[in-house]
N, CA and C atoms as an extended XYZ file, in Angstrom:
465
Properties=species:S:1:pos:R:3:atomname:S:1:resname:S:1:resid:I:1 pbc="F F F"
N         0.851       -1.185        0.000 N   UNK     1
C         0.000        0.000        0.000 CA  UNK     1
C         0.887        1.235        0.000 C   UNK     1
N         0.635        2.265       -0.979 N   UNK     2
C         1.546        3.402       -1.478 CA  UNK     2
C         0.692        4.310       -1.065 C   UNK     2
N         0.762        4.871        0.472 N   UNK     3
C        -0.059        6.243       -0.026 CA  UNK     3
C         0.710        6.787        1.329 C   UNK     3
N        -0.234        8.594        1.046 N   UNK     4
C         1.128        9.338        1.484 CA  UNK     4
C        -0.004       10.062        2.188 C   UNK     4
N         0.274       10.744        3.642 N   UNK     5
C        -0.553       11.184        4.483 CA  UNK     5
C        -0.463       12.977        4.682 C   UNK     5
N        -1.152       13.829        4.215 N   UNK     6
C        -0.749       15.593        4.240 CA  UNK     6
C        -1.759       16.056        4.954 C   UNK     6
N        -1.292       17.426        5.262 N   UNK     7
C        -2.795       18.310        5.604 CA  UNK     7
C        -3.495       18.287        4.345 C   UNK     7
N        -4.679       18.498        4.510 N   UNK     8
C        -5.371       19.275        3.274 CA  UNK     8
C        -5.603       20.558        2.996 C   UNK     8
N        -5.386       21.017        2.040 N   UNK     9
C        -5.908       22.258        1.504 CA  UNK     9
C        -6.916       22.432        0.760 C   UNK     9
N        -7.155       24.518        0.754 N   UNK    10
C        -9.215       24.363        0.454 CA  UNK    10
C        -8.642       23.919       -0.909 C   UNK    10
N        -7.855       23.734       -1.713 N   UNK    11
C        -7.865       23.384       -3.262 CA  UNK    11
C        -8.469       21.761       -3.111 C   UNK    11
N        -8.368       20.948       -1.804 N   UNK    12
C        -8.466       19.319       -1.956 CA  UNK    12
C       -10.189       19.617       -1.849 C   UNK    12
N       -10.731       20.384       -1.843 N   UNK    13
C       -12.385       20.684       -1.735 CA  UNK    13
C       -13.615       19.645       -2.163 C   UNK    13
N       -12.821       20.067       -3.710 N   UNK    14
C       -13.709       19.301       -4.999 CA  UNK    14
C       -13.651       17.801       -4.569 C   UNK    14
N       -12.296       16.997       -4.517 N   UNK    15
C       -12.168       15.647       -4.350 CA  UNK    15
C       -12.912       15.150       -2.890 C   UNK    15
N       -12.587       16.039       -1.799 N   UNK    16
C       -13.046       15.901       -0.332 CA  UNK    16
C       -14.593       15.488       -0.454 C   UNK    16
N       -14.930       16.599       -1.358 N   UNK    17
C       -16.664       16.566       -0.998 CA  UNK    17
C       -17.199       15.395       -2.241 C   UNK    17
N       -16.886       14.825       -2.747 N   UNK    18
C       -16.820       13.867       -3.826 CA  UNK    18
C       -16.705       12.894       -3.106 C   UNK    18
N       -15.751       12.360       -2.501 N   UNK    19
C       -15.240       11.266       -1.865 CA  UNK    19
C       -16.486       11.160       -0.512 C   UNK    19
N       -16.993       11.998       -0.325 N   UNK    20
C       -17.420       11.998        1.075 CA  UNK    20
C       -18.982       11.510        0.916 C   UNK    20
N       -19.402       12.346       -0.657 N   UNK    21
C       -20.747       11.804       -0.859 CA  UNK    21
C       -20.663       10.395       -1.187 C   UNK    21
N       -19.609        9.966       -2.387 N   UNK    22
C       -19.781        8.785       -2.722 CA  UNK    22
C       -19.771        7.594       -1.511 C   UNK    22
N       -19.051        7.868       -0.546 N   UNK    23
C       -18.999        6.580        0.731 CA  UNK    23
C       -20.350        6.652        1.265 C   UNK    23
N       -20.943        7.662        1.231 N   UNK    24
C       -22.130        7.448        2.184 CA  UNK    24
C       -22.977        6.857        1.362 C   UNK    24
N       -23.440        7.258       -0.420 N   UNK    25
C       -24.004        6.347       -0.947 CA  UNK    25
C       -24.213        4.940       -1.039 C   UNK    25
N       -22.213        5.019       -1.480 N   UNK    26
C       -22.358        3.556       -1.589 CA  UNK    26
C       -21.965        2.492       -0.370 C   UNK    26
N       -21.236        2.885        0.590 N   UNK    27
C       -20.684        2.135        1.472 CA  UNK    27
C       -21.945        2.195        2.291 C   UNK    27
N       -22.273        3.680        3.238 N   UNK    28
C       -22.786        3.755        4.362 CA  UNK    28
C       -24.373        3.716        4.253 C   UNK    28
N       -25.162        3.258        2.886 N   UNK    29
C       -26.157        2.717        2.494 CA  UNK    29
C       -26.923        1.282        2.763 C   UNK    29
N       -25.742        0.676        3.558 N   UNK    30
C       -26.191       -0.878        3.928 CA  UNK    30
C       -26.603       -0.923        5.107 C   UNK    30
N       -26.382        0.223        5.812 N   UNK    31
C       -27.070        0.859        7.165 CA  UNK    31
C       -27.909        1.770        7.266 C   UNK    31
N       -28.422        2.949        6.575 N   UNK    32
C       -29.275        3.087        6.877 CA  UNK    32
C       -29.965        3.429        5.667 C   UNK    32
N       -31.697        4.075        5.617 N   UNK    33
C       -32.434        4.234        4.577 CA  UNK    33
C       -32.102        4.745        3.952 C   UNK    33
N       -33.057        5.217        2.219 N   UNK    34
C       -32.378        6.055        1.325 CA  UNK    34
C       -32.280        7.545        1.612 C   UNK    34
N       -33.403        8.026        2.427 N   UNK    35
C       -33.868        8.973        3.078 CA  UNK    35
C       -32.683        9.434        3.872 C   UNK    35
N       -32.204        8.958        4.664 N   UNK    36
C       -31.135        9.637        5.668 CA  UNK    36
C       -29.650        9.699        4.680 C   UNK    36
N       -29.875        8.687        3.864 N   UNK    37
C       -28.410        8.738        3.072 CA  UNK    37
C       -28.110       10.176        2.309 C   UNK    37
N       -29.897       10.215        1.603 N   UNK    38
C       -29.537       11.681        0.829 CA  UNK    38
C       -29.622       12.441        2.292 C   UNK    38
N       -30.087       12.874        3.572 N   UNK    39
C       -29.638       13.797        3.862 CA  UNK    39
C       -28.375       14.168        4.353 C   UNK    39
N       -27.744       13.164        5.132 N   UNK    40
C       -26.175       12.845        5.041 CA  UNK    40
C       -25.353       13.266        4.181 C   UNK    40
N       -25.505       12.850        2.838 N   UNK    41
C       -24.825       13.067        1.648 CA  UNK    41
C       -24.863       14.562        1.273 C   UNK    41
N       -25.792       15.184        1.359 N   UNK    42
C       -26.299       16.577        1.208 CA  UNK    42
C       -25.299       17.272        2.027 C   UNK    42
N       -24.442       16.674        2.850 N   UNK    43
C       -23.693       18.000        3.943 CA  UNK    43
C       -22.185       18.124        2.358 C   UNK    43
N       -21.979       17.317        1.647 N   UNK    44
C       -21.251       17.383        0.378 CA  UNK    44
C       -21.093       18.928        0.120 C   UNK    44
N       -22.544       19.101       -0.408 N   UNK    45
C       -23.101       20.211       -1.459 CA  UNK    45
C       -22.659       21.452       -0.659 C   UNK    45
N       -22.342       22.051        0.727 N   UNK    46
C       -22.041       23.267        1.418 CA  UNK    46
C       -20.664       23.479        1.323 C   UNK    46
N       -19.738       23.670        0.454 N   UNK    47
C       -18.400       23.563        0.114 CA  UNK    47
C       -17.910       24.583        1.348 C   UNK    47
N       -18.248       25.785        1.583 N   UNK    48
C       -17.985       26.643        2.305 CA  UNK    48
C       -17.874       25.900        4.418 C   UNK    48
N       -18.454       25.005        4.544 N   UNK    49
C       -18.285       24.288        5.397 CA  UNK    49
C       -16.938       23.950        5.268 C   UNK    49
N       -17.056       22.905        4.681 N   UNK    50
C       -15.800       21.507        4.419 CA  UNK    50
C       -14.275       22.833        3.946 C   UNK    50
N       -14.281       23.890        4.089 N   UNK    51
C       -13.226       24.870        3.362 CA  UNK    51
C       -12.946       25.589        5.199 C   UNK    51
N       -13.837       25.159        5.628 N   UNK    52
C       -14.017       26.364        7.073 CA  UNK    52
C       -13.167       24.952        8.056 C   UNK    52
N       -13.647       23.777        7.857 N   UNK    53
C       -13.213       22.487        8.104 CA  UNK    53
C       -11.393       22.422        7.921 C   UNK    53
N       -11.443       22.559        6.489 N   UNK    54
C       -10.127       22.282        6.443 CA  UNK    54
C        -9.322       23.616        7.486 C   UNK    54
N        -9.412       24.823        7.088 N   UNK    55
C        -8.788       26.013        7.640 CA  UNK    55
C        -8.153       25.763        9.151 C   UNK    55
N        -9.824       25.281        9.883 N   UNK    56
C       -10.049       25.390       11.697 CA  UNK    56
C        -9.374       24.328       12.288 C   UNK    56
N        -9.349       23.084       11.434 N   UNK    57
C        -9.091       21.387       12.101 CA  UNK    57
C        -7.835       20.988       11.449 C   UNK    57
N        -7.833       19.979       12.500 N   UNK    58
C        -6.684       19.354       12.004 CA  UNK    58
C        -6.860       18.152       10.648 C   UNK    58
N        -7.032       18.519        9.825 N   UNK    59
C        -7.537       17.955        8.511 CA  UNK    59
C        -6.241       17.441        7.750 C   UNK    59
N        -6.682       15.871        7.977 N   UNK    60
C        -5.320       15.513        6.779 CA  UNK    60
C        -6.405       14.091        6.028 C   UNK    60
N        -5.419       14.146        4.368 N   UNK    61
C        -5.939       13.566        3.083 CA  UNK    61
C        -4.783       12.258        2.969 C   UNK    61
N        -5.265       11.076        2.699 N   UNK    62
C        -4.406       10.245        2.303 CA  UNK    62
C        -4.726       10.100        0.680 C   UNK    62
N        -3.211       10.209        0.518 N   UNK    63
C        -3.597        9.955       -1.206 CA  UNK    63
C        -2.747        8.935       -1.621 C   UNK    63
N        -2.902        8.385       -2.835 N   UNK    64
C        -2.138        7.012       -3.164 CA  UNK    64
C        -1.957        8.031       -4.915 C   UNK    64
N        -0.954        7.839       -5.248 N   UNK    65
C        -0.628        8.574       -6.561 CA  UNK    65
C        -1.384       10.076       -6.029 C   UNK    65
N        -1.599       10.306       -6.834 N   UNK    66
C        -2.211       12.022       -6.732 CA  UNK    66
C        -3.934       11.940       -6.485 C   UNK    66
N        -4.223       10.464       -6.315 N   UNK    67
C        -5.720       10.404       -5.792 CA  UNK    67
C        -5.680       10.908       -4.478 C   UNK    67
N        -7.275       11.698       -3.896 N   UNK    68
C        -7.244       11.157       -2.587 CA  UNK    68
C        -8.173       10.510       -2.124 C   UNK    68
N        -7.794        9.642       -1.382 N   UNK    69
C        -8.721        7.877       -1.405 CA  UNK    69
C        -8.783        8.189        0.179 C   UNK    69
N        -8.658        9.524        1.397 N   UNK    70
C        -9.333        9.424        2.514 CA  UNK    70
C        -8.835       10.619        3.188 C   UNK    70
N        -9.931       10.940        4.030 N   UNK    71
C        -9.806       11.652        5.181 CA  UNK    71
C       -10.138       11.767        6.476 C   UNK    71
N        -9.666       12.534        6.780 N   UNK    72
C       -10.084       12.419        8.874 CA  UNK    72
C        -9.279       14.125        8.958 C   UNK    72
N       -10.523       14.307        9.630 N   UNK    73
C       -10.402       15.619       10.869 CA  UNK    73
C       -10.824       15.378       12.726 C   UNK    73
N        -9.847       16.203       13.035 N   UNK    74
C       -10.226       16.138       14.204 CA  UNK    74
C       -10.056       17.865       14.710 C   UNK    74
N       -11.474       18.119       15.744 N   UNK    75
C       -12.156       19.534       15.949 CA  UNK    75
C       -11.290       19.130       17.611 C   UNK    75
N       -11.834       20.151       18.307 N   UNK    76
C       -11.191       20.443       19.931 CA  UNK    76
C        -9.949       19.285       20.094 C   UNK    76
N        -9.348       19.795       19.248 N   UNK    77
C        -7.583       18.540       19.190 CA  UNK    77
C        -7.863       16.891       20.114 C   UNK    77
N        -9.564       16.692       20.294 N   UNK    78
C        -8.861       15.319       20.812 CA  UNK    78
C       -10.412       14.581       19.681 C   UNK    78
N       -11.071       15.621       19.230 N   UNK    79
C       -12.839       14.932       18.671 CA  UNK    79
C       -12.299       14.746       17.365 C   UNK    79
N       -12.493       13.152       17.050 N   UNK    80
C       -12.633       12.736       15.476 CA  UNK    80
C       -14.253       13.202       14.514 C   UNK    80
N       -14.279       14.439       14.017 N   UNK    81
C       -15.033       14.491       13.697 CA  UNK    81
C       -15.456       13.931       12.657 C   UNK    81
N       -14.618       13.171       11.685 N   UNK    82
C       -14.742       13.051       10.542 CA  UNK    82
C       -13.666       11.556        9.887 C   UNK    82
N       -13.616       10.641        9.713 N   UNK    83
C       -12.910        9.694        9.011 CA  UNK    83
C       -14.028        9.064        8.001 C   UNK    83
N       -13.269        9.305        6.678 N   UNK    84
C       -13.949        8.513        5.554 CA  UNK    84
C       -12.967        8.008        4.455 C   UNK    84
N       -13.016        6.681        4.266 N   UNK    85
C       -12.415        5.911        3.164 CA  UNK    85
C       -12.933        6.003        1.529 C   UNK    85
N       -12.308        6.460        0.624 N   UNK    86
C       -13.246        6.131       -0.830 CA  UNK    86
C       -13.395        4.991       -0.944 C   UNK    86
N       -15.131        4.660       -1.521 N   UNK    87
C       -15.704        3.468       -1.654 CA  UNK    87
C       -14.857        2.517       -2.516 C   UNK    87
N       -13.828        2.753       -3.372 N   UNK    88
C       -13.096        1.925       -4.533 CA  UNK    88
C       -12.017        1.713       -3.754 C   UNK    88
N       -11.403        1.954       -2.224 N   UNK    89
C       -10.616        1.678       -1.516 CA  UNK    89
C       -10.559        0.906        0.034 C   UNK    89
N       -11.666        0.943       -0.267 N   UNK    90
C       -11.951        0.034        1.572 CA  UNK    90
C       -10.886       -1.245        1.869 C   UNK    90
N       -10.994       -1.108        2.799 N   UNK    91
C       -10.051       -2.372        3.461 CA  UNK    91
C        -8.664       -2.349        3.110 C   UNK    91
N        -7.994       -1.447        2.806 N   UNK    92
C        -6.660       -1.841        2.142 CA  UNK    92
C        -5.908       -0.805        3.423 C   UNK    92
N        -6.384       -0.509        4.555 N   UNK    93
C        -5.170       -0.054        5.454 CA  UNK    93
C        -5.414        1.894        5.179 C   UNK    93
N        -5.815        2.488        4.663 N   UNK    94
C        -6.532        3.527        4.479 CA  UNK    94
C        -6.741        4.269        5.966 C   UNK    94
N        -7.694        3.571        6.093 N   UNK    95
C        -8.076        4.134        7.452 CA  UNK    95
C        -8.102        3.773        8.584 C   UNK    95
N        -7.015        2.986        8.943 N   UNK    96
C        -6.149        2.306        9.641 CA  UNK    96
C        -5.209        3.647       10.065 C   UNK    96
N        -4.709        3.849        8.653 N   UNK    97
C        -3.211        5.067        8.834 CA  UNK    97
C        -3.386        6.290        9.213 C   UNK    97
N        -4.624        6.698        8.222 N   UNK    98
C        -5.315        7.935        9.093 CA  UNK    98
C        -5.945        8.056       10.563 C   UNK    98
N        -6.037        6.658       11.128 N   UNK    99
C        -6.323        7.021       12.561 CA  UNK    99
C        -5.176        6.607       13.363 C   UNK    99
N        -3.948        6.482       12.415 N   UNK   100
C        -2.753        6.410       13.496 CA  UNK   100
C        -2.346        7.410       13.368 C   UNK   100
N        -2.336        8.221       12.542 N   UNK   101
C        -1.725        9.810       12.404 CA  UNK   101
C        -3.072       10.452       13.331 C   UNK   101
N        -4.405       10.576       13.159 N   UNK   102
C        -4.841       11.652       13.971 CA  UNK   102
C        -4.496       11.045       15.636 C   UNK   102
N        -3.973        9.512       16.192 N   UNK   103
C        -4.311        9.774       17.260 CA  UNK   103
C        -3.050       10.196       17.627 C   UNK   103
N        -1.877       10.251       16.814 N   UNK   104
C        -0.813       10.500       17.309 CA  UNK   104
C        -0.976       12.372       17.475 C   UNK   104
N        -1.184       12.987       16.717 N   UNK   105
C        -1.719       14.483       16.851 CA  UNK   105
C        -2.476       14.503       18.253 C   UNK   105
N        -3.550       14.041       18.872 N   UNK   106
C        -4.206       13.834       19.874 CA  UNK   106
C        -3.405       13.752       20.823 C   UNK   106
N        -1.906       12.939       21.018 N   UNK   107
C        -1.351       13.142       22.217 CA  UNK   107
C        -0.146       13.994       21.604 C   UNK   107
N         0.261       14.461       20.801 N   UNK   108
C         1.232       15.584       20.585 CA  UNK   108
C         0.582       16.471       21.388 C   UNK   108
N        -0.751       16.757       21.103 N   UNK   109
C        -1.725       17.865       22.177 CA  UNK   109
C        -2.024       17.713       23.812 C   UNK   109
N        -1.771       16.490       23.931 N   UNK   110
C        -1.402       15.961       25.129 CA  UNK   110
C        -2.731       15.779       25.731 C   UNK   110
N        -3.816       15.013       25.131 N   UNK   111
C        -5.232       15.103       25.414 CA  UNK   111
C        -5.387       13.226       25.997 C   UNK   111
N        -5.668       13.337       27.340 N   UNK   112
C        -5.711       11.483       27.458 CA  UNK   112
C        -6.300       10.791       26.756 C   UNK   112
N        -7.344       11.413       25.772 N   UNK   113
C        -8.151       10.101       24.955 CA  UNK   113
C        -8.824       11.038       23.818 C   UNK   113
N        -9.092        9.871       23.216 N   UNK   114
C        -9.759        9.946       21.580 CA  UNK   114
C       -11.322       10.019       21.922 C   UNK   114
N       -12.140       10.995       21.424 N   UNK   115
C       -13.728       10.528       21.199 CA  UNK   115
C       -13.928       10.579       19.070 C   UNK   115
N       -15.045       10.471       19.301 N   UNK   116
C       -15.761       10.041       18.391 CA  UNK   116
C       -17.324        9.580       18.871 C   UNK   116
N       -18.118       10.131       17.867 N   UNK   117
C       -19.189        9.596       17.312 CA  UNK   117
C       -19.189        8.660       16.097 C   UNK   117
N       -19.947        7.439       15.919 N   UNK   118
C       -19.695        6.518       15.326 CA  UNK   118
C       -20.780        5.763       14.202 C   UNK   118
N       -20.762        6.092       12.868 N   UNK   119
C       -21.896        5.172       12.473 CA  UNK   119
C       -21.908        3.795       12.294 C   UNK   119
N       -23.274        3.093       12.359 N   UNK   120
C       -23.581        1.658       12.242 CA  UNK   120
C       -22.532        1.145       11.758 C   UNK   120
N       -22.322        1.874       10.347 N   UNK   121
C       -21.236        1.221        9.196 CA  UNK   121
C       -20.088        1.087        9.820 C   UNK   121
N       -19.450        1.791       10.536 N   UNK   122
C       -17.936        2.383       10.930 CA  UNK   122
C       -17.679        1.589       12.525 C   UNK   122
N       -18.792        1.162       13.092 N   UNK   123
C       -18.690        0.033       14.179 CA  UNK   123
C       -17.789       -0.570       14.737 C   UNK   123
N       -17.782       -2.055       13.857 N   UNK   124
C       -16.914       -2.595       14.171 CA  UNK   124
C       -15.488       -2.056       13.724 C   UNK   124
N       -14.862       -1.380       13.062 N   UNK   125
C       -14.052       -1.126       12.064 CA  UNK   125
C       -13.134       -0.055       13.740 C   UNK   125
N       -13.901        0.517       14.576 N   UNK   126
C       -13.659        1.567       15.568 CA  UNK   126
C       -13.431       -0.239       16.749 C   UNK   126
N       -14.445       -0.424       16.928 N   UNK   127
C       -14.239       -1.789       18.337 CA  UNK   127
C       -13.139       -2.357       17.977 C   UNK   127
N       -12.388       -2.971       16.705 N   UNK   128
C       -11.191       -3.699       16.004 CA  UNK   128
C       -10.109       -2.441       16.871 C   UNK   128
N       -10.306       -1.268       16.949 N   UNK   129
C        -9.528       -0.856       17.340 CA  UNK   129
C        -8.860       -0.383       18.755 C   UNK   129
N        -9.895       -0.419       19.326 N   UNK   130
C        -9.583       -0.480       20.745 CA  UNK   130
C       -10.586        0.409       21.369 C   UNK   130
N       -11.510        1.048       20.545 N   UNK   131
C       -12.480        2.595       21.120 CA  UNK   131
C       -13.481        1.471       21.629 C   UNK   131
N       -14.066        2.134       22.541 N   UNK   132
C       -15.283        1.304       24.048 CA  UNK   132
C       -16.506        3.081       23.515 C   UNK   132
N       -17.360        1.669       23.168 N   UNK   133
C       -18.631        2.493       23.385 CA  UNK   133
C       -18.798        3.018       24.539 C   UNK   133
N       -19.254        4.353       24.482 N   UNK   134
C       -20.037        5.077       26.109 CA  UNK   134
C       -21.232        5.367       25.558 C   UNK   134
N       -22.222        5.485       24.447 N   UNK   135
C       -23.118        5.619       24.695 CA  UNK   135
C       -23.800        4.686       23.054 C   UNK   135
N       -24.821        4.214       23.462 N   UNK   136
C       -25.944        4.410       21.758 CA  UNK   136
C       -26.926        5.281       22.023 C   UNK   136
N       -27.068        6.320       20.414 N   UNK   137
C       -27.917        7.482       20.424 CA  UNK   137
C       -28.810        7.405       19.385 C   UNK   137
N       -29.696        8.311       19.797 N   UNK   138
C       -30.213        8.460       18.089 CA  UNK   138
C       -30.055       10.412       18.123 C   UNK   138
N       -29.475       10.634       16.634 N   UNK   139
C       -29.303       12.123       16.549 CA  UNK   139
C       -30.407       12.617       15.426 C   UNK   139
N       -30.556       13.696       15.557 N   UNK   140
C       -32.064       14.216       14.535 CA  UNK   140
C       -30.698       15.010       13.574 C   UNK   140
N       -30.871       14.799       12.251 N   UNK   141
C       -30.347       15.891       11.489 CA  UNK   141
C       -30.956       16.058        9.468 C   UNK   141
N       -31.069       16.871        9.880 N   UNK   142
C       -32.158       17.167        8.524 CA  UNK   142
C       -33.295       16.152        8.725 C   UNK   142
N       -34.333       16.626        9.570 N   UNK   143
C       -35.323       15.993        9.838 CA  UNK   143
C       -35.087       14.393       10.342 C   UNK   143
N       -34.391       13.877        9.833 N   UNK   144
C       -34.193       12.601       10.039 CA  UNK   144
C       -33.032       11.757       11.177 C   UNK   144
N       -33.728       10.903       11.947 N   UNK   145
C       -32.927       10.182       13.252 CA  UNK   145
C       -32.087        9.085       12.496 C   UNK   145
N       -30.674        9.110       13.493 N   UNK   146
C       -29.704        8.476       12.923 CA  UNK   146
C       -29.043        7.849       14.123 C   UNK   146
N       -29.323        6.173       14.064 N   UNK   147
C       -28.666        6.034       15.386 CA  UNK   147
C       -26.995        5.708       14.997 C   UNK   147
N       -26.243        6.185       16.043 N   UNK   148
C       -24.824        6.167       16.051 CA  UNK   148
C       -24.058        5.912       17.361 C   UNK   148
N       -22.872        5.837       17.594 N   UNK   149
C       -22.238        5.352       18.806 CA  UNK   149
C       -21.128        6.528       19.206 C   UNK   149
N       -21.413        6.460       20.752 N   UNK   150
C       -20.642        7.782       21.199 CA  UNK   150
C       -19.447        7.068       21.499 C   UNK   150
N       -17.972        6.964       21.384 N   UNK   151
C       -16.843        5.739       21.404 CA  UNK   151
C       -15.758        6.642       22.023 C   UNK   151
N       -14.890        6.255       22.659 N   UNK   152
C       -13.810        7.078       23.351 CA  UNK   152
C       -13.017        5.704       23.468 C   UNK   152
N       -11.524        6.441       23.325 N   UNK   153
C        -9.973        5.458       23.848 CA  UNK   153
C        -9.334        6.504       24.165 C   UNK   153
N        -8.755        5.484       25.433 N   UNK   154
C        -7.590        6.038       26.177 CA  UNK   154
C        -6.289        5.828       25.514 C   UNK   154
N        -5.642        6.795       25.369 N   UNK   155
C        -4.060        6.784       24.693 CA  UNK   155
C        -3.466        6.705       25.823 C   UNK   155
């Protein structure tokens, strides 16, 4: 596996918000309805977000050649707000690497532990790793309830 781990910049925008709709279509579709997928998918379309995202967070892109096949941000230096794999790349260690680089950032900041919120899809993929559920929720967003997992590890 050849890929190379950077910050992102607002130029990685176009690919970011591309990559981000397509996983939820196609990956994060085996969990929940079509209904919540398009509203999920819809956070894509606010470029001015995901640009305010990159600026504020600690936002880094894994790319393999000049693709980028993933990302992860993390907000208040210890919250994963964000890890997503491109759907034509799953399982190949992707997002494995990106959560060894954000948790290593997490204790550069010197924060005892990792949170995260967690979807259905992204589950087990977080328990494989050592994060302990603290809560199951259901969250309302664009009209629609989404149950997900509140997950924390101790570094």
């Amino acid at each position: 596996m050849d890929i190379t781990i950077r910050q992102a910049t607002p130029e990685d925008v176009a690919d970011i918000t591309t990559l981000f709709r397509d996983t939820i279509i196609n990956v994060n579709a085996l969990d929940y309805n079509e209904k919540q997928i398009a509203a999920w998918a819809s956070v894509a379309n606010d470029t001015d977000i995901w640009i305010e995202r990159i600026s504020d967070f600690y936002f880094i892109v894994a790319e393999r050649d000049t693709e980028i096949v993933g990302f992860a941000y993390l907000k208040k230096g210890y919250y994963l707000d964000g890890l997503f794999v491109h759907k034509d790349h799953q399982r190949q260690g992707i997002a494995s690497a990106l959560l060894r680089t954000i948790e290593s950032q997490v204790m550069i900041e010197d924060y005892p532990e990792i949170r995260t919120d967690v979807s259905i899809t992204a589950l087990p993929f977080f328990e494989d790793r050592y994060f302990d559920i603290v809560k199951k929720q259901k969250k309302t967003f664009k009209g629609m309830a989404f149950q997900n997992y509140i997950m924390k590890k101790t570094l």
